[in-house]
Amino acid sequence: MNEPKHPNLASLEDATALREFSQDQLKATALEIRDVLCNLLATRTAHFASNLGVVELCLALHCEFDFRKDRLIWDTGHQIYPHKLVTGRYSQFPTIRTQGGLMGYPNPHESEYDLFMTGHAGCSVSTAVGLRSGDLMVGQGDRHTVAVIGDGAFPSGIVFEALNNAGELKDDLTIVLNDNKMSICPRVGAVAGYLDRLRSNPYYTGLKTEVGKLLEQIPMFGDPAERFLAQMKEGVKAGLLGGMLFEELNIRYVGPIDGHDITLLRKYLAMVREMKGPVLLHVVTEKGHGYKPAAADPVFFHTPPAFEDQDGKPVTRSSDGLPAFTVHARDAIGEALAADEKVSVITAAMCQGNKLEPIREKFPNQFFDVGICESHAVAFAAGQCKAGARPIVDIYSTFLQRSYDQIFQEVCLQDLPVVFMLDRAGLTGPDGPTHHGVYDIGYMRLFPNLVVMAPGYAEELGMMLRFALKQDHPCSIRYPKASAMKCSRSVPAIELGKSEVVRPGEDGTIVAFGAMLENALAAAELLEQELDVEVVNARFAKPIDAAMVRRSITNGRFVLTLEENTVVGGFGAAFLESAVAQRLDTRGVQVLGLPDTFVEHGDRNDLLQQNGLSPKAIAQRCREAALASEAAVP
Ligand SMILES: Cc1ncc(C[n+]2csc(CCOP(=O)(O)OP(=O)(O)O)c2C)c(N)n1
Ligand SMILES: CC(=O)[C@@H](O)[C@H](O)COP(=O)(O)O
Ligand SMILES: [Mg+2]
């Protein structure tokens, strides 16, 4: 019989057997995990460098705790792959990030080892503090609780809210700070500077060797009381060497320690596990560890496209197709910054995803990366705006949810002309439900003063941004993670609350909001021999074009509204509200969009098709609607 390619991983039904592995076996398992990760990236895009960096930490954690009972939260969750591989999901791993397969994030439906389905950064410490509190309340205080949080996620405001609470509650809790000096981009901000100082503390080198040596002498098994005392001593000593920020908040600081030394990690984890009260263990890792190109360029290798390793060199397949909306947004932002030095752009740690790197280089005084702090980003923009600047807040739709109250209070209530660029507004594909940006039409159109727009094609994006920057009110522009079709005609100017008829037709109307225009036009083409369908590019969800609503409904034809957003409170809902306000007969109107359920991960086009938003599915709905409206004619 052939030896399995990854014998150690293949032997693990769950993580308990890891605890019996020898040091050599653990090292071999680490190699196997990295091999699995490299093989995966040969097939598809996935989170890579972050996962390579936590292999040893993951193994050490599972050796020192039993997370079927103890609690483990990986912050964000994009670095969960090694954890999945050692918790009984090795054989399913090739399915990861494909529809019906494993999620690329923690998923309680997959395993008892995953507690929360997450993908947004910063909440691990809060949920861990809550888990500990809940366990104590229900008499389960013998469970340990661990939160692992990266240095990029760590400066999120909510983390400090959690530390504030943890330091007061003083319940036992281990926070592992995984410091790899990177967010997706090089990390930013003063906390990053503080972590740098902790690492470059003259004591650090000494600590690494001296304490490392001392810890070597502490037996893994032996007299528990003696060992505990020795461990406490080291804990105190490590704590005294730095981390006063945490110590002052009643959080014991231990570290920094080498996060790629499994033996050392195990010893420290065993030590902090027994310490009383909240403890922060500062672990230093290398993002991309174990694959040289990834360690050398962790930004590219955060979520690289599929690549083949050819003699140590990653070779990606060339991609063709039209540039993405994000590229047009970046170009339009660059033009706006060049035209007026009062215009700024604010990103919340997504400089790379928003393709803003050239802007960061070219306009250092107008570019602001505030870190993974979306709420702050919006309030900060409000402040800039009040002072007379013209900020553009460039944030993914799903992450802007974090800023709901700042959009309400700091921006809309003050009626400040902040411009929101909502990238990834729509289905984001393999990232799945944590990342689909399918709620923003509802949450943006809710507040007075806010103008809500979406471009149907490439040229419109820049036009909408220029339009927004001339308004005296806040404006938002949403666009998906997709290539942008070009417009072959001359594009009419953007006018507040005015839609555009892109294709005239007699038998019925599709009113598309945003990039769904492409599928609406394709559906109309498919129907060409059967039905003459009008296609409208709505442009605005707020203020909606009331005249267009009236015109499309009143001639007795069918109307389909189309959006890449939940139908709850979205564009179709705005259309119906307008129709009802005008006392129109809405029986011939159908709202096409995403259902009121969480859409799983998968290829964007497959998901669109399964949710009735492909050109074929839209065409079929038109046929049915046309038959129904014919039948309704008296
Ligand atoms: C609220 C929120 N904003 C932005 C992101 C996008 N994001 C995912 S991972 C990441 C970097 C996280 O850095 P760190 O926590 O240090 O983890 P590392 O990748 O370095 O392991 C960012 C910005 C997110 N997931 N959630
Ligand atoms: C974990 C996370 O939130 C990001 O890494 C996200 O997956 C990036 O998405 P894009 O690949 O669309 O930029
Ligand atoms: Mg990091």
XYZ file of N, CA and C in Angstrom, residues 305-449:
435
model
N -3.160 35.045 -6.302
C -3.882 34.196 -7.266
C -3.231 32.814 -7.284
N -3.915 31.839 -7.859
C -3.330 30.492 -7.943
C -1.967 30.579 -8.606
N -0.999 29.837 -8.079
C 0.340 29.864 -8.693
C 0.991 28.491 -8.601
N 1.878 28.239 -9.523
C 2.683 27.012 -9.504
C 4.065 27.392 -9.022
N 4.628 26.580 -8.171
C 6.006 26.826 -7.774
C 6.928 26.147 -8.785
N 7.741 26.967 -9.462
C 8.694 26.374 -10.406
C 10.095 26.700 -9.917
N 10.745 25.708 -9.365
C 12.091 25.863 -8.802
C 12.163 27.027 -7.817
N 11.209 27.068 -6.908
C 11.230 28.104 -5.867
C 10.681 29.437 -6.326
N 10.231 29.498 -7.583
C 9.658 30.766 -8.080
C 8.167 30.579 -8.330
N 7.341 31.458 -7.762
C 5.906 31.322 -7.997
C 5.531 31.844 -9.381
N 4.827 31.032 -10.138
C 4.404 31.472 -11.467
C 2.875 31.496 -11.495
N 2.326 32.705 -11.673
C 0.867 32.819 -11.690
C 0.377 32.707 -13.129
N -0.862 32.218 -13.254
C -1.451 32.161 -14.596
C -1.874 33.570 -14.984
N -1.709 33.882 -16.271
C -2.095 35.241 -16.665
C -3.623 35.328 -16.711
N -4.117 36.457 -16.250
C -5.574 36.601 -16.285
C -5.931 37.628 -17.348
N -7.016 37.376 -18.050
C -7.411 38.378 -19.038
C -8.745 38.973 -18.598
N -9.378 39.684 -19.438
C -10.661 40.279 -19.079
C -10.514 41.758 -18.833
N -11.656 42.407 -18.694
C -11.680 43.856 -18.521
C -11.232 44.228 -17.112
N -10.683 45.438 -16.947
C -10.293 45.853 -15.598
C -11.500 45.880 -14.654
N -11.204 45.639 -13.381
C -12.258 45.592 -12.368
C -12.743 47.002 -12.027
N -13.940 47.086 -11.468
C -14.457 48.372 -10.983
C -13.446 49.027 -10.040
N -12.774 48.206 -9.226
C -11.804 48.752 -8.261
C -10.709 49.557 -8.974
N -10.306 49.099 -10.135
C -9.253 49.809 -10.884
C -9.778 51.171 -11.338
N -11.012 51.182 -11.837
C -11.595 52.457 -12.270
C -11.793 53.392 -11.076
N -12.154 52.809 -9.943
C -12.336 53.631 -8.734
C -10.996 54.251 -8.349
N -9.964 53.427 -8.343
C -8.634 53.922 -7.977
C -8.213 55.062 -8.915
N -8.435 54.872 -10.218
C -8.032 55.902 -11.175
C -8.815 57.196 -10.952
N -10.103 57.027 -10.684
C -10.934 58.219 -10.459
C -10.510 58.933 -9.175
N -10.173 58.172 -8.162
C -9.716 58.773 -6.901
C -8.407 59.527 -7.155
N -7.522 58.903 -7.921
C -6.237 59.554 -8.239
C -6.457 60.885 -8.954
N -7.389 60.885 -9.905
C -7.675 62.147 -10.629
C -8.245 63.200 -9.682
N -9.118 62.750 -8.781
C -9.733 63.707 -7.840
C -8.678 64.301 -6.903
N -7.746 63.489 -6.463
C -6.699 63.978 -5.558
C -5.763 64.942 -6.279
N -5.510 64.613 -7.557
C -4.617 65.475 -8.336
C -5.282 66.820 -8.620
N -6.598 66.790 -8.808
C -7.302 68.020 -9.189
C -7.478 68.973 -8.012
N -7.517 68.441 -6.805
C -7.815 69.307 -5.653
C -7.102 68.762 -4.421
N -6.212 69.564 -3.874
C -5.434 69.035 -2.743
C -6.247 68.962 -1.449
N -7.465 69.463 -1.498
C -8.328 69.316 -0.318
C -9.040 67.948 -0.306
N -8.945 67.245 -1.428
C -9.580 65.921 -1.476
C -8.619 64.898 -0.858
N -9.154 64.057 0.004
C -8.327 63.004 0.617
C -8.988 61.650 0.376
N -8.207 60.583 0.554
C -8.789 59.239 0.510
C -8.396 58.518 1.792
N -9.376 57.831 2.360
C -9.161 57.144 3.639
C -9.450 55.661 3.438
N -8.489 54.821 3.789
C -8.707 53.374 3.738
C -8.542 52.819 5.145
N -9.255 51.727 5.419
C -9.111 51.065 6.719
C -8.366 49.755 6.485
N -7.068 49.872 6.252
C -6.155 48.727 6.110
C -6.342 47.940 4.815
N -7.078 48.493 3.842
C -7.295 47.751 2.618
C -6.648 48.443 1.413
N -5.518 49.057 1.646
C -4.805 49.742 0.568
C -4.555 48.797 -0.614
N -4.154 47.565 -0.297
C -3.849 46.617 -1.372
C -5.128 46.175 -2.080
N -6.145 45.806 -1.314
C -7.400 45.336 -1.912
C -8.072 46.421 -2.729
N -7.965 47.660 -2.252
C -8.541 48.785 -2.983
C -7.609 49.300 -4.081
N -6.506 48.648 -4.256
C -5.512 48.980 -5.290
C -5.014 50.413 -5.157
N -4.889 50.872 -3.935
C -4.516 52.272 -3.717
C -3.007 52.483 -3.553
N -2.216 51.439 -3.722
C -0.768 51.613 -3.478
C -0.152 52.763 -4.271
N -0.469 52.904 -5.583
C 0.134 54.036 -6.315
C -0.288 55.388 -5.748
N -1.504 55.433 -5.209
C -2.003 56.691 -4.625
C -1.270 56.979 -3.320
N -1.031 55.921 -2.556
C -0.284 56.082 -1.291
C 1.098 56.665 -1.580
N 1.717 56.199 -2.698
C 3.056 56.703 -3.034
C 2.989 58.130 -3.557
N 1.993 58.395 -4.419
C 1.975 59.674 -5.133
C 1.409 60.825 -4.301
N 0.477 60.510 -3.414
C -0.191 61.584 -2.649
C -0.083 61.316 -1.144
N 1.134 61.276 -0.615
C 1.269 60.883 0.797
C 0.510 61.796 1.760
N 0.285 63.059 1.363
C -0.405 63.970 2.291
C -1.919 63.919 2.171
N -2.382 63.215 1.141
C -3.845 63.128 0.968
C -4.343 61.695 1.179
N -3.426 60.804 1.495
C -3.769 59.388 1.682
C -3.688 59.043 3.173
N -4.732 58.405 3.701
C -4.753 58.061 5.129
C -5.167 56.601 5.288
N -4.245 55.784 5.821
C -4.588 54.412 6.194
C -4.703 54.394 7.713
N -5.916 54.203 8.205
C -6.132 54.285 9.658
C -6.064 52.918 10.326
N -5.744 51.861 9.548
C -5.737 50.519 10.131
C -7.146 49.933 10.137
N -7.265 48.761 10.758
C -8.572 48.071 10.732
C -9.496 48.754 11.741
N -9.917 49.955 11.401
C -10.663 50.802 12.339
C -11.720 51.558 11.538
N -12.700 50.813 11.027
C -13.670 51.418 10.117
C -14.514 52.489 10.792
N -14.886 52.267 12.045
C -15.709 53.267 12.737
C -14.931 54.567 12.840
N -13.684 54.417 13.244
C -12.832 55.610 13.340
C -12.676 56.266 11.966
N -12.503 55.449 10.929
C -12.292 56.000 9.584
C -13.409 56.970 9.217
N -14.646 56.588 9.537
C -15.785 57.426 9.146
C -15.862 58.682 10.021
N -15.652 58.517 11.319
C -15.685 59.699 12.194
C -14.522 60.640 11.856
N -13.380 60.054 11.517
C -12.206 60.831 11.111
C -12.529 61.617 9.831
N -13.194 60.956 8.898
C -13.594 61.635 7.655
C -14.538 62.796 7.970
N -15.446 62.555 8.904
C -16.385 63.622 9.277
C -15.613 64.829 9.814
N -14.602 64.545 10.631
C -13.780 65.632 11.173
C -13.068 66.387 10.069
N -12.457 65.648 9.156
C -11.766 66.299 8.027
C -12.734 67.169 7.240
N -13.915 66.616 7.025
C -14.903 67.293 6.202
C -15.356 68.596 6.873
N -15.604 68.502 8.169
C -16.041 69.674 8.917
C -14.997 70.788 8.815
N -13.740 70.367 8.751
C -12.652 71.346 8.680
C -12.478 71.910 7.269
N -13.205 71.373 6.300
C -13.135 71.940 4.950
C -12.484 71.045 3.911
N -12.013 69.864 4.318
C -11.452 68.924 3.337
C -12.596 68.147 2.686
N -12.272 67.380 1.631
C -13.291 66.578 0.945
C -12.861 65.109 0.962
N -13.122 64.424 2.072
C -12.664 63.035 2.187
C -13.487 62.031 1.372
N -12.758 61.069 0.818
C -13.383 59.910 0.161
C -13.069 58.713 1.061
N -14.094 58.065 1.570
C -13.897 56.891 2.427
C -14.019 55.662 1.534
N -12.912 54.942 1.365
C -12.864 53.824 0.420
C -12.816 52.518 1.218
N -13.976 51.917 1.444
C -14.052 50.750 2.341
C -14.952 49.690 1.709
N -14.588 48.408 1.923
C -15.435 47.337 1.412
C -16.821 47.443 2.066
N -17.838 47.127 1.277
C -19.218 47.205 1.769
C -19.398 46.458 3.094
N -18.862 45.245 3.164
C -19.082 44.427 4.365
C -18.395 45.026 5.598
N -17.222 45.632 5.398
C -16.496 46.181 6.552
C -17.081 47.531 6.989
N -17.726 48.227 6.055
C -18.332 49.519 6.422
C -19.505 49.318 7.390
N -19.998 48.076 7.464
C -21.063 47.795 8.442
C -20.614 48.173 9.844
N -19.308 48.078 10.067
C -18.748 48.454 11.379
C -19.032 49.917 11.729
N -19.294 50.743 10.715
C -19.343 52.198 10.921
C -20.763 52.735 10.926
N -21.706 51.835 11.094
C -23.108 52.220 10.934
C -23.451 53.482 11.728
N -23.058 53.514 12.972
C -23.456 54.644 13.805
C -22.695 55.927 13.456
N -21.489 55.780 12.974
C -20.745 56.986 12.565
C -21.323 57.547 11.259
N -21.826 56.662 10.401
C -22.482 57.149 9.181
C -23.730 57.944 9.592
N -24.435 57.387 10.587
C -25.645 58.059 11.069
C -25.310 59.396 11.748
N -24.508 59.294 12.806
C -24.360 60.487 13.643
C -23.327 61.485 13.103
N -22.112 60.976 12.855
C -21.047 61.921 12.514
C -21.195 62.476 11.100
N -21.812 61.686 10.198
C -21.894 62.154 8.809
C -23.296 62.653 8.451
N -24.296 61.770 8.521
C -25.622 62.148 7.994
C -26.320 63.187 8.864
N -26.247 62.997 10.164
C -26.926 63.951 11.047
C -26.335 65.354 10.903
N -25.050 65.413 10.590
C -24.404 66.725 10.381
C -24.521 67.175 8.924
N -25.001 66.271 8.071
C -25.094 66.517 6.631
C -23.743 66.934 6.045
N -22.725 66.178 6.400
C -21.378 66.497 5.892
C -21.136 65.773 4.564
N -20.570 66.464 3.591
C -20.421 65.846 2.262
C -19.254 64.863 2.144
N -19.273 63.863 3.001
C -18.288 62.776 2.900
C -18.708 61.891 1.721
N -17.720 61.405 0.964
C -18.038 60.489 -0.143
C -17.628 59.072 0.254
N -18.547 58.140 0.138
C -18.256 56.740 0.444
C -18.105 55.963 -0.854
N -16.974 55.294 -1.006
C -16.785 54.371 -2.132
C -16.899 52.972 -1.530
N -17.942 52.272 -1.868
C -18.170 50.944 -1.292
C -17.724 49.871 -2.266
N -16.503 49.417 -2.070
C -15.944 48.356 -2.908
C -16.519 47.008 -2.462
N -16.390 45.991 -3.297
C -16.856 44.617 -2.980
C -18.336 44.633 -2.580
N -19.105 45.525 -3.202
C -20.534 45.592 -2.895
C -21.255 44.611 -3.798
N -21.513 43.444 -3.271
C -22.109 42.356 -4.034
C -21.541 41.048 -3.519
N -21.679 39.995 -4.300
C -21.164 38.693 -3.875
C -19.657 38.656 -4.071
N -18.945 38.279 -3.015
C -17.480 38.329 -3.121
C -16.879 36.965 -3.444
N -17.714 35.979 -3.740
C -17.198 34.687 -4.193
C -16.722 33.810 -3.052
N -15.469 33.314 -3.140
C -15.028 32.281 -2.198
C -14.887 32.739 -0.749
N -14.874 34.027 -0.496
C -14.830 34.473 0.905
C -16.140 34.152 1.627
N -17.250 34.228 0.905
C -18.511 33.772 1.482
C -19.252 34.768 2.353
N -20.137 34.223 3.204
C -21.123 35.071 3.892
C -20.530 36.168 4.759
N -19.335 35.959 5.284
C -18.741 37.017 6.117
C -18.341 38.225 5.275
N -18.155 38.014 3.995
C -17.598 39.065 3.151
C -18.522 39.577 2.054
N -19.620 38.846 1.767
C -20.512 39.357 0.732
C -21.004 40.742 1.159
N -20.935 41.692 0.229
C -21.368 43.056 0.552
C -22.776 43.266 0.038
N -23.735 42.714 0.745
C -25.087 42.667 0.187
C -26.136 43.329 1.081
N -25.680 44.203 1.937
C -26.628 44.890 2.830
C -26.566 46.406 2.698
N -25.599 46.904 1.934
C -25.329 48.345 2.001
C -26.413 49.210 1.376
N -27.128 48.684 0.369
C -28.158 49.567 -0.219
C -29.153 49.921 0.885
N -29.513 48.908 1.670
C -30.446 49.135 2.769
C -29.872 50.059 3.821
N -28.648 49.764 4.271
C -28.166 50.565 5.394
C -27.724 51.964 4.968
N -27.417 52.171 3.708
C -27.047 53.530 3.286
C -28.290 54.372 2.952
N -29.301 53.739 2.392
C -30.429 54.593 1.967
C -31.363 54.934 3.127
N -31.073 54.364 4.264
C -31.924 54.563 5.431
C -31.828 55.981 5.997
N -30.646 56.567 5.930
C -30.441 57.824 6.644
C -30.730 59.042 5.765
N -31.407 60.034 6.333
C -31.637 61.270 5.582
C -30.310 61.885 5.128
N -30.372 62.622 4.062
C -29.251 63.393 3.478
C -28.321 62.589 2.573
